[in-house]
CSV table of C-alpha atoms and ligand atoms in Angstrom, one decimal:
chain,number,residue,atom,x,y,z
A,10,MET,CA,-5.0,12.8,12.4
A,11,LEU,CA,-5.7,9.7,14.2
A,12,GLU,CA,-5.4,9.7,17.8
A,13,VAL,CA,-5.8,6.4,19.9
A,14,ALA,CA,-5.8,7.4,23.7
A,15,ASN,CA,-5.5,4.9,26.4
A,16,ILE,CA,-7.6,2.2,24.9
A,17,ASP,CA,-8.3,-1.1,26.8
A,18,LEU,CA,-9.5,-4.3,25.0
A,19,SER,CA,-10.4,-7.6,26.5
A,20,TYR,CA,-11.5,-10.8,25.1
A,21,GLY,CA,-13.6,-12.2,27.8
A,22,ALA,CA,-11.5,-12.2,31.1
A,23,SER,CA,-8.2,-11.8,29.0
A,24,ARG,CA,-6.9,-8.4,28.7
A,25,CYS,CA,-5.4,-7.9,25.2
A,26,LEU,CA,-4.6,-4.1,25.1
A,27,ARG,CA,-3.9,-2.0,28.3
A,28,GLY,CA,-3.8,1.8,27.9
A,29,VAL,CA,-2.6,1.8,24.4
A,30,SER,CA,-2.2,5.4,22.8
A,31,MET,CA,-0.6,6.1,19.5
A,32,VAL,CA,-1.1,8.7,16.6
A,33,ALA,CA,-1.0,8.6,12.8
A,34,GLU,CA,-0.7,12.0,10.9
A,35,PRO,CA,-1.2,12.8,7.2
A,36,GLY,CA,1.9,12.3,5.2
A,37,LYS,CA,3.5,10.1,7.8
A,38,VAL,CA,3.9,6.3,8.4
A,39,THR,CA,3.3,5.1,12.0
A,40,ALA,CA,4.8,1.5,12.4
A,41,VAL,CA,3.4,-0.6,15.0
A,42,LEU,CA,6.0,-3.4,16.0
A,43,GLY,CA,5.9,-6.4,18.1
A,44,ARG,CA,6.1,-10.1,18.4
A,45,ASN,CA,3.3,-12.5,17.7
A,46,GLY,CA,0.4,-12.3,20.1
A,47,VAL,CA,1.1,-8.8,21.6
A,48,GLY,CA,-2.1,-7.3,20.3
A,49,LYS,CA,-1.0,-5.6,17.1
A,50,SER,CA,-4.0,-7.0,15.1
A,51,SER,CA,-6.4,-6.2,17.9
A,52,LEU,CA,-5.3,-2.7,18.0
A,53,LEU,CA,-6.0,-2.3,14.2
A,54,ARG,CA,-9.5,-4.1,14.5
A,55,ALA,CA,-10.2,-1.7,17.4
A,56,ILE,CA,-9.3,1.3,15.1
A,57,MET,CA,-11.5,-0.2,12.4
A,58,GLY,CA,-14.5,-0.8,14.7
A,59,LEU,CA,-14.2,-4.5,14.5
A,60,GLU,CA,-13.7,-4.8,18.2
A,61,ARG,CA,-15.3,-2.9,20.9
A,62,ILE,CA,-13.0,-1.2,23.3
A,63,GLN,CA,-13.7,-1.0,27.1
A,64,ALA,CA,-11.8,2.3,27.8
A,65,GLY,CA,-10.2,5.1,26.1
A,66,SER,CA,-10.9,7.0,23.0
A,67,ILE,CA,-10.2,6.9,19.2
A,68,THR,CA,-10.5,10.0,17.5
A,69,TRP,CA,-10.2,10.6,13.7
A,70,GLU,CA,-10.0,14.0,12.2
A,71,GLY,CA,-11.2,15.6,15.2
A,72,LYS,CA,-14.2,13.4,15.8
A,73,ASP,CA,-14.5,10.6,18.4
A,74,ILE,CA,-15.4,7.6,16.2
A,75,SER,CA,-15.3,5.1,19.1
A,76,ARG,CA,-19.0,4.0,18.8
A,77,LEU,CA,-19.2,3.9,15.1
A,78,GLY,CA,-19.4,0.7,13.3
A,79,PRO,CA,-16.9,-0.6,10.6
A,80,ALA,CA,-18.9,0.5,7.5
A,81,GLU,CA,-19.3,4.1,9.0
A,82,ARG,CA,-15.6,4.3,9.9
A,83,ALA,CA,-14.8,3.1,6.3
A,84,ARG,CA,-17.0,5.9,4.9
A,85,ALA,CA,-15.2,8.4,7.1
A,86,GLY,CA,-12.0,7.7,5.2
A,87,ILE,CA,-10.3,4.8,6.9
A,88,GLY,CA,-9.1,1.9,4.8
A,89,TYR,CA,-8.0,-1.4,6.1
A,90,VAL,CA,-6.0,-4.2,4.8
A,91,PRO,CA,-6.3,-7.3,7.2
A,92,GLN,CA,-3.6,-9.7,8.1
A,93,GLY,CA,-3.8,-12.5,5.7
A,94,ARG,CA,-5.3,-10.2,3.0
A,95,GLU,CA,-8.8,-11.7,3.1
A,96,ILE,CA,-9.5,-11.2,-0.7
A,97,PHE,CA,-12.6,-13.0,-2.0
A,98,PRO,CA,-11.2,-15.9,-3.8
A,99,PHE,CA,-14.2,-16.7,-6.0
A,100,LEU,CA,-14.6,-13.1,-7.1
A,101,THR,CA,-12.5,-11.7,-9.9
A,102,VAL,CA,-9.6,-9.0,-9.4
A,103,GLN,CA,-12.2,-6.4,-10.7
A,104,GLU,CA,-15.1,-7.6,-8.6
A,105,ASN,CA,-12.8,-7.7,-5.5
A,106,MET,CA,-11.9,-4.2,-6.1
A,107,GLU,CA,-15.5,-3.1,-6.6
A,108,THR,CA,-16.6,-4.5,-3.1
A,109,ALA,CA,-14.8,-1.4,-1.6
A,110,LEU,CA,-16.9,1.2,-3.7
A,111,ALA,CA,-19.6,1.0,-1.1
A,112,ALA,CA,-17.4,3.0,1.0
A,113,ALA,CA,-16.3,5.5,-1.6
A,114,PRO,CA,-17.7,8.8,-2.5
A,115,ARG,CA,-21.0,8.4,-4.5
A,116,GLY,CA,-20.5,7.6,-8.2
A,117,SER,CA,-16.7,6.8,-8.1
A,118,GLY,CA,-15.4,3.8,-9.7
A,119,VAL,CA,-12.1,2.2,-9.5
A,120,PRO,CA,-9.4,4.8,-9.4
A,121,SER,CA,-7.8,5.2,-12.9
A,122,ASP,CA,-4.4,5.3,-11.5
A,123,ILE,CA,-4.7,2.0,-9.5
A,124,PHE,CA,-3.0,0.2,-12.4
A,125,ASP,CA,-0.1,2.7,-12.3
A,126,LEU,CA,0.5,1.5,-8.7
A,127,PHE,CA,-0.3,-2.2,-9.4
A,128,PRO,CA,0.3,-2.8,-13.2
A,129,ILE,CA,0.0,-6.6,-12.6
A,130,LEU,CA,-3.8,-6.2,-11.6
A,131,ARG,CA,-4.7,-4.7,-15.1
A,132,GLN,CA,-3.4,-7.9,-16.8
A,133,PHE,CA,-5.4,-10.2,-14.3
A,134,LEU,CA,-8.7,-8.1,-14.0
A,135,ARG,CA,-10.8,-11.0,-15.1
A,136,ARG,CA,-8.8,-13.7,-13.0
A,137,ARG,CA,-10.3,-14.9,-9.8
A,138,GLY,CA,-8.6,-13.7,-6.7
A,139,GLY,CA,-7.9,-17.2,-5.5
A,140,ASP,CA,-5.9,-17.9,-8.5
A,141,LEU,CA,-3.3,-15.0,-7.8
A,142,SER,CA,0.0,-15.6,-6.0
A,143,GLY,CA,0.4,-14.4,-2.4
A,144,GLY,CA,2.0,-11.3,-3.4
A,145,GLN,CA,-0.4,-10.4,-6.1
A,146,GLN,CA,-3.2,-11.0,-3.5
A,147,GLN,CA,-1.5,-8.6,-1.2
A,148,GLN,CA,-1.4,-5.9,-3.9
A,149,LEU,CA,-5.1,-6.6,-4.7
A,150,ALA,CA,-5.9,-6.3,-1.0
A,151,LEU,CA,-4.2,-3.0,-0.9
A,152,ALA,CA,-5.8,-1.8,-4.3
A,153,ARG,CA,-9.2,-2.7,-2.9
A,154,ALA,CA,-8.7,-0.7,0.1
A,155,LEU,CA,-7.6,2.3,-2.1
A,156,CYS,CA,-10.8,2.0,-4.2
A,157,ALA,CA,-12.6,3.6,-1.1
A,158,ARG,CA,-10.3,6.6,-1.3
A,159,PRO,CA,-9.1,6.5,2.3
A,160,ARG,CA,-7.2,9.3,4.0
A,161,LEU,CA,-6.0,6.8,6.5
A,162,LEU,CA,-4.7,3.4,5.5
A,163,ILE,CA,-4.0,0.7,8.1
A,164,LEU,CA,-2.1,-2.2,7.0
A,165,ASP,CA,-1.7,-5.4,9.0
A,166,GLU,CA,1.7,-7.3,8.1
A,167,PRO,CA,1.6,-6.7,4.4
A,168,THR,CA,4.9,-8.6,4.0
A,169,GLU,CA,3.9,-11.7,5.6
A,170,GLY,CA,4.7,-14.7,3.5
A,171,ILE,CA,5.6,-12.5,0.4
A,172,GLN,CA,8.5,-12.7,-1.8
A,173,PRO,CA,11.3,-10.0,-1.7
A,174,SER,CA,10.6,-8.5,-5.1
A,175,VAL,CA,6.9,-7.8,-4.3
A,176,ILE,CA,7.9,-6.6,-0.8
A,177,LYS,CA,9.9,-3.8,-2.7
A,178,ASP,CA,6.8,-3.0,-4.7
A,179,ILE,CA,4.6,-2.7,-1.7
A,180,ALA,CA,7.2,-0.5,0.0
A,181,ARG,CA,7.3,1.8,-2.9
A,182,VAL,CA,3.5,2.1,-2.9
A,183,ILE,CA,3.4,2.9,0.7
A,184,ARG,CA,6.0,5.5,0.4
A,185,HIS,CA,4.2,7.0,-2.5
A,186,LEU,CA,0.8,7.2,-0.5
A,187,SER,CA,2.4,8.9,2.4
A,188,ARG,CA,5.0,11.2,0.8
A,189,ASP,CA,3.2,12.2,-2.3
A,190,ARG,CA,-0.5,11.8,-1.6
A,191,GLY,CA,-0.4,12.9,2.0
A,192,MET,CA,-2.2,9.8,3.3
A,193,ALA,CA,-1.9,9.0,7.1
A,194,ILE,CA,-0.5,5.2,7.3
A,195,VAL,CA,-0.5,2.7,10.3
A,196,LEU,CA,1.8,-0.2,9.4
A,197,VAL,CA,1.9,-3.2,11.6
A,198,GLU,CA,5.0,-5.2,11.1
A,199,GLN,CA,7.3,-8.0,12.6
A,200,TYR,CA,9.9,-7.4,9.8
A,201,TYR,CA,12.0,-4.7,11.3
A,202,ASP,CA,14.0,-3.7,8.2
A,203,PHE,CA,10.8,-3.0,6.1
A,204,ALA,CA,9.2,-1.0,8.8
A,205,ARG,CA,12.5,1.0,9.6
A,206,GLU,CA,12.8,2.0,6.0
A,207,LEU,CA,9.2,3.6,5.8
A,208,ALA,CA,8.4,4.7,9.4
A,209,ASP,CA,8.3,8.3,10.6
A,210,LEU,CA,6.9,7.2,14.0
A,211,ILE,CA,7.3,3.9,15.8
A,212,THR,CA,5.5,2.3,18.5
A,213,VAL,CA,6.6,-0.9,20.0
A,214,MET,CA,4.2,-3.2,21.9
A,215,VAL,CA,4.8,-5.9,24.5
A,216,ARG,CA,2.0,-8.0,25.8
A,217,GLY,CA,-0.7,-5.5,25.1
A,218,GLU,CA,1.2,-2.5,26.3
A,219,VAL,CA,3.4,0.3,24.5
A,220,VAL,CA,6.9,0.0,25.8
A,221,LEU,CA,8.7,2.2,23.2
A,222,GLN,CA,7.3,5.2,21.3
A,223,GLY,CA,8.7,8.0,19.3
A,224,PRO,CA,10.0,9.5,16.0
A,225,ALA,CA,11.8,6.7,14.1
A,226,GLY,CA,15.1,8.7,14.2
A,227,ASP,CA,15.0,8.7,18.0
A,228,LEU,CA,14.8,5.0,18.6
A,229,SER,CA,18.0,3.0,17.9
A,230,GLU,CA,17.8,-0.5,16.3
A,231,GLU,CA,19.6,-1.8,19.6
A,232,ALA,CA,16.5,-0.7,21.6
A,233,VAL,CA,13.9,-1.9,19.1
A,234,ARG,CA,15.3,-5.3,17.7
A,235,PRO,CA,15.4,-7.2,20.9
A,236,LEU,CA,11.7,-6.6,21.5
A,237,LEU,CA,10.9,-8.2,18.2
A,238,THR,CA,13.1,-11.3,17.8
A,239,VAL,CA,12.2,-14.2,19.9
B,8,LIG,N1,-11.1,-13.1,18.8
B,8,LIG,C1,-10.3,-13.2,19.8
B,8,LIG,N2,-10.7,-14.0,20.9
B,8,LIG,C2,-9.9,-14.1,21.9
B,8,LIG,N3,-8.7,-14.0,22.0
B,8,LIG,C3,-8.0,-13.3,20.9
B,8,LIG,C4,-8.9,-13.0,19.8
B,8,LIG,N4,-8.1,-12.3,18.9
B,8,LIG,C5,-6.8,-12.4,19.4
B,8,LIG,N5,-6.9,-13.0,20.6
B,8,LIG,C6,-5.7,-12.9,21.7
B,8,LIG,O1,-5.2,-11.8,22.0
B,8,LIG,C7,-3.8,-11.7,21.9
B,8,LIG,C8,-3.4,-10.6,20.7
B,8,LIG,O2,-3.6,-11.2,19.5
B,8,LIG,P1,-3.4,-10.3,18.1
B,8,LIG,O3,-3.9,-9.0,18.4
B,8,LIG,O4,-3.8,-11.2,17.1
B,8,LIG,O5,-1.8,-10.2,18.2
B,8,LIG,P2,-0.8,-10.0,17.2
B,8,LIG,O6,-1.3,-9.4,15.9
B,8,LIG,O7,0.3,-8.9,17.7
B,8,LIG,O8,-0.1,-11.2,16.8
B,8,LIG,C9,-3.4,-13.1,21.7
B,8,LIG,O9,-3.0,-13.7,23.0
B,8,LIG,C10,-4.5,-13.7,20.9
B,8,LIG,O10,-4.6,-15.1,21.2
B,9,LIG,MG1,-1.5,-10.1,14.0
């Protein structure tokens, strides 16, 4: 279980996160929703250790990981798919996936079932990442994260700029990872319908603060949607 408790994060003098708390549990999807600029990506980067928090704590599987660096958190079982995907354009699909093996248990390669989840990647193994479509790059970014065998997967706007057919494929994979494999998933989204379909728990942020939080079934669309649309 991931427990983020009362974290503060500032960039210089500007407060970005104020007392943010949220949890992610094995087998469940926690959706973090909010408009552009409310601090969603900063929250994920804080969980991954890419930003240093000034207050609060981040606990994963019972241990306080607040002071660990990103590589140590990756080895502790936390996988991260950043906003904009950040695949390596000049590396092949195969090589992109292999970059994640540094965080995998020793001696493990690319998981054999990765192509059951993303059949398109098998076909494109030798193609350069930069030559894939946006949707294919998003699938590659997800596959790369899975190569490290994470128990917690954090995803930053996986549907951004992606065509509907691929969005469906990605939703199917996320559901499979949580329901069938018991992975804990944190999903940052602006696209309400996608998040609603997958989420067990919902956290809504406004200007660096959590304004609504609870089991997805307890939060009505009328309460959440106005906090997302401009
Ligand atoms: N590295 C940074 N340095 C300074 N300000 C930043 C940095 N990253 C994000 N911000 C600011 O922090 C706020 C939250 O950004 P972000 O976490 O990217 O929000 P979201 O992902 O919800 O769009 C914004 O006002 C943004 O401009
Ligand atoms: Mg963002």
